[in-house]
Amino acid sequence: MSRLDVAIRAKRHAGAPADTLGELQFSAESGDFLAIVGPSGAGKTTLLKIIAGLDPAFDGAVSAGRDTRVGFVFQEPRLLPWLDVADNLRLVQPDLPDALIDAGLAKVGLPGTAHQLPLRLSGGMQRRVALLRAFLIKPELLLLDEPFISLDAPTADSLYDVLAALRADVMPTTLLVTHDLREALALADRVLFVSKSPARVILDHRVALPKPRHRDDDAVSQAHHELMSRHPELLGGLAAACPKPEAV
Amino acid sequence: MPVAKSAMPGGVPDAVIRSASLLALLLIWQLVALRVNDPLLPSPTAVLASLFHHLTAGELLHHLGVTLLRVAASFVIAMVVGVAVGVWMGRSKLANNLFDSLLVLMLNLPALVAAILCFIWIGLNETAAVIAVAINKIPTVITNIREGARALDQQLLQVGEVYRVPRITVLRRIVLPQLYPYIMASARSGLALIWKIVLVIELLGRSDGIGFQLGSFFQFFDLTSILAYTAAFAAVVFVIEALLLRPLDRKLNGWRA
């Protein structure tokens, strides 16, 4: 539905002594699932905010505009604790009929929770609601800011399945930022490695493994191991030279 | 054992405990008044009889109604203006810098000065009275709400921003629920402050209302009537607290339970 082109020359936060993002260029075809992997503090969240249009103060251009429908899933579920699940969903998509809400909740494995308050749900369940919220607006672009961090492996795996099921209907161009390479390999079609701040792309890696994948799949483990042994500098955040395209 | 159970504090209804201190005060008052036997210390029963007299034969209800209307008008104005300006000052650094000194000045402006200035500049009328009361309350509402607006959860506001939720919905669904505890605190202390000031202002510049009546009774040293009027008003405040504020509080903050 929507191709994404990112061409950032630099981004410096007001008053900061150095750039957070350096020269950062990449594109994603419509419906692609791209993961951006880099060390903590590499400016990944800053990048997502720029792409989402939340931070116009940067040097460069991104193709997503004010009229792109953007779904955003944060590190924390960020549901409004005073609204029940249905009203939380209606916050982003008003006039949503009950039937659609119930169907959506059933799809993410939470049937019958429409009138529960978020604080009554477990952390994993709240994340399911947050994922559903992002898909209810039928996003052309889906931005995921480490939404599966700090979950145990089985919970994370089950959320990967929920994400895949939701994506199958809408097929948004998807951008996941994470510092967890296993997660990136389990979910994405392509992994971009970025350096420590100021972030630059240091490796563009295509993941050609069959789906669905999970964190502890042998194929994922093997790809993880190969990448780490071939590019030991990657997650140390040491900037290599130019991005080199590569296939497995 | 049922006997031991009902004797435990947990078995006594809250309402009984709440009214126990009040009943004790009435009892002591009654005993002392009977012992002293002086018109300057009327007994609770005498006050009750006077209250009944003023209710049936006198004009208590009329004056009570007039005062309550002034309280309500001043209260609504103070809350609306205070919440609006408080949110503005809490969210905008510029607004805060602009109005902060003015706010400190207003916070420390004596009620009497505000009342006199209003009556002189606006005239001895209803508008002046209501404005004078509101002016006394607005700064404390602003101060409270500003704290709340500063403590708003940025992360939740960002959800509204990312999903392009309309401003009015952000205000209603994201901002106001976070301000409710601050608004309720302002409403509670506001009601108490406002009705105290309303009486002073009625005494000063109106020819009806409870404040005016208290002034008249004062000239005759009619302590019984003064206490009867006070009791009538205190009863109304209790009813407002029990039937309006407490249920509202429960409804708005129910999600915390």
Short mmCIF file of N, CA and C in Angstrom, two decimals, chain A residues 49 52 54 65-66 68 70-72 74 76 78-83 87 91-92 117 120 133-134 137, chain B residues 154-156 158-166 169-170 172-175 177-178 252 254-257:
data_model
loop_
_atom_site.label_atom_id
_atom_site.label_comp_id
_atom_site.label_asym_id
_atom_site.label_seq_id
_atom_site.Cartn_x
_atom_site.Cartn_y
_atom_site.Cartn_z
N LYS A 49 10.18 8.13 15.60
CA LYS A 49 9.38 9.35 15.79
C LYS A 49 9.44 10.23 14.56
N ALA A 52 7.25 8.66 11.97
CA ALA A 52 5.83 8.80 12.32
C ALA A 52 5.36 10.24 12.17
N LEU A 54 6.27 12.68 14.20
CA LEU A 54 6.15 13.31 15.51
C LEU A 54 7.26 14.33 15.74
N GLY A 65 3.83 10.83 5.04
CA GLY A 65 3.39 12.20 5.26
C GLY A 65 2.29 12.27 6.28
N ARG A 66 1.69 13.44 6.38
CA ARG A 66 0.63 13.63 7.35
C ARG A 66 -0.57 12.75 7.03
N THR A 68 -0.43 9.66 5.70
CA THR A 68 -0.20 8.22 5.78
C THR A 68 -0.84 7.73 7.08
N VAL A 70 -0.60 5.71 10.09
CA VAL A 70 0.52 5.09 10.78
C VAL A 70 0.03 4.39 12.05
N GLY A 71 0.32 3.11 12.16
CA GLY A 71 0.07 2.40 13.41
C GLY A 71 1.37 2.38 14.20
N PHE A 72 1.30 2.64 15.50
CA PHE A 72 2.51 2.74 16.30
C PHE A 72 2.33 1.86 17.53
N PHE A 74 4.22 0.92 21.03
CA PHE A 74 5.31 1.40 21.87
C PHE A 74 5.92 0.26 22.68
N GLU A 76 5.92 0.05 25.89
CA GLU A 76 4.92 -0.32 26.88
C GLU A 76 3.56 -0.30 26.15
N ARG A 78 0.81 1.15 26.79
CA ARG A 78 0.24 2.51 26.77
C ARG A 78 -1.25 2.51 26.49
N LEU A 79 -2.00 1.72 27.26
CA LEU A 79 -3.45 1.80 27.22
C LEU A 79 -3.89 2.79 28.28
N LEU A 80 -5.02 3.45 28.06
CA LEU A 80 -5.52 4.39 29.06
C LEU A 80 -6.19 3.59 30.18
N PRO A 81 -5.67 3.66 31.40
CA PRO A 81 -6.16 2.78 32.45
C PRO A 81 -7.60 3.07 32.86
N TRP A 82 -8.11 4.27 32.55
CA TRP A 82 -9.48 4.60 32.97
C TRP A 82 -10.51 4.23 31.92
N LEU A 83 -10.09 3.74 30.75
CA LEU A 83 -11.04 3.31 29.73
C LEU A 83 -10.98 1.80 29.60
N ASP A 87 -13.20 0.93 24.74
CA ASP A 87 -13.04 2.38 24.61
C ASP A 87 -11.60 2.75 24.25
N LEU A 91 -10.65 4.89 20.92
CA LEU A 91 -9.90 6.14 20.98
C LEU A 91 -9.26 6.43 19.63
N VAL A 92 -8.73 5.39 18.96
CA VAL A 92 -8.05 5.63 17.69
C VAL A 92 -9.00 5.44 16.51
N LEU A 117 -11.07 -3.50 32.31
CA LEU A 117 -10.12 -2.40 32.41
C LEU A 117 -8.72 -2.96 32.17
N ARG A 120 -6.62 -4.88 34.69
CA ARG A 120 -7.03 -6.23 35.08
C ARG A 120 -6.38 -7.28 34.18
N ARG A 133 -4.94 -2.37 18.54
CA ARG A 133 -5.22 -0.94 18.38
C ARG A 133 -4.51 -0.40 17.14
N ALA A 134 -3.25 -0.82 16.97
CA ALA A 134 -2.48 -0.32 15.83
C ALA A 134 -3.06 -0.78 14.52
N ILE A 137 -6.77 0.86 12.69
CA ILE A 137 -6.85 2.01 11.78
C ILE A 137 -6.43 1.61 10.36
N GLN B 154 3.27 12.02 29.59
CA GLN B 154 3.68 12.32 28.21
C GLN B 154 3.44 11.13 27.29
N GLN B 155 3.65 9.93 27.83
CA GLN B 155 3.54 8.73 27.01
C GLN B 155 2.12 8.56 26.48
N LEU B 156 1.14 8.85 27.34
CA LEU B 156 -0.24 8.69 26.90
C LEU B 156 -0.61 9.80 25.92
N GLN B 158 1.36 11.03 23.82
CA GLN B 158 1.98 10.64 22.56
C GLN B 158 1.09 9.67 21.78
N VAL B 159 0.38 8.80 22.51
CA VAL B 159 -0.56 7.89 21.84
C VAL B 159 -1.56 8.72 21.05
N GLY B 160 -2.10 9.76 21.69
CA GLY B 160 -3.06 10.62 21.01
C GLY B 160 -2.44 11.27 19.78
N GLU B 161 -1.16 11.66 19.92
CA GLU B 161 -0.48 12.34 18.83
C GLU B 161 -0.25 11.40 17.65
N VAL B 162 0.26 10.19 17.95
CA VAL B 162 0.57 9.23 16.89
C VAL B 162 -0.68 8.86 16.11
N TYR B 163 -1.77 8.63 16.84
CA TYR B 163 -2.99 8.17 16.17
C TYR B 163 -3.87 9.33 15.72
N ARG B 164 -3.32 10.54 15.81
CA ARG B 164 -4.04 11.74 15.35
C ARG B 164 -5.44 11.82 15.93
N VAL B 165 -5.53 11.59 17.22
CA VAL B 165 -6.81 11.71 17.91
C VAL B 165 -7.17 13.20 17.96
N PRO B 166 -8.41 13.56 17.62
CA PRO B 166 -8.79 14.98 17.63
C PRO B 166 -8.56 15.62 19.00
N THR B 169 -11.08 15.14 21.77
CA THR B 169 -11.08 13.79 22.33
C THR B 169 -9.87 13.60 23.26
N VAL B 170 -8.72 14.14 22.85
CA VAL B 170 -7.54 14.07 23.72
C VAL B 170 -7.85 14.71 25.06
N ARG B 172 -10.80 15.20 26.46
CA ARG B 172 -11.84 14.49 27.20
C ARG B 172 -11.36 13.13 27.70
N ARG B 173 -10.62 12.41 26.85
CA ARG B 173 -10.30 11.02 27.17
C ARG B 173 -8.92 10.86 27.81
N ILE B 174 -7.97 11.74 27.50
CA ILE B 174 -6.60 11.55 27.97
C ILE B 174 -6.23 12.58 29.05
N VAL B 175 -6.56 13.85 28.82
CA VAL B 175 -6.10 14.88 29.75
C VAL B 175 -6.99 14.96 31.00
N PRO B 177 -9.18 12.95 32.50
CA PRO B 177 -9.14 11.87 33.51
C PRO B 177 -7.91 11.95 34.42
N GLN B 178 -6.80 12.44 33.88
CA GLN B 178 -5.61 12.58 34.70
C GLN B 178 -5.73 13.76 35.66
N LEU B 252 -15.50 8.73 39.20
CA LEU B 252 -14.38 9.17 38.36
C LEU B 252 -13.12 8.38 38.67
N GLY B 254 -13.08 5.25 39.97
CA GLY B 254 -13.38 3.84 40.13
C GLY B 254 -12.34 2.92 39.53
N TRP B 255 -11.71 3.37 38.42
CA TRP B 255 -10.76 2.48 37.73
C TRP B 255 -9.53 2.18 38.58
N ARG B 256 -9.26 2.99 39.60
CA ARG B 256 -8.09 2.74 40.44
C ARG B 256 -8.30 1.56 41.37
N ALA B 257 -9.56 1.25 41.67
CA ALA B 257 -9.84 0.22 42.68
C ALA B 257 -9.40 -1.16 42.19
#
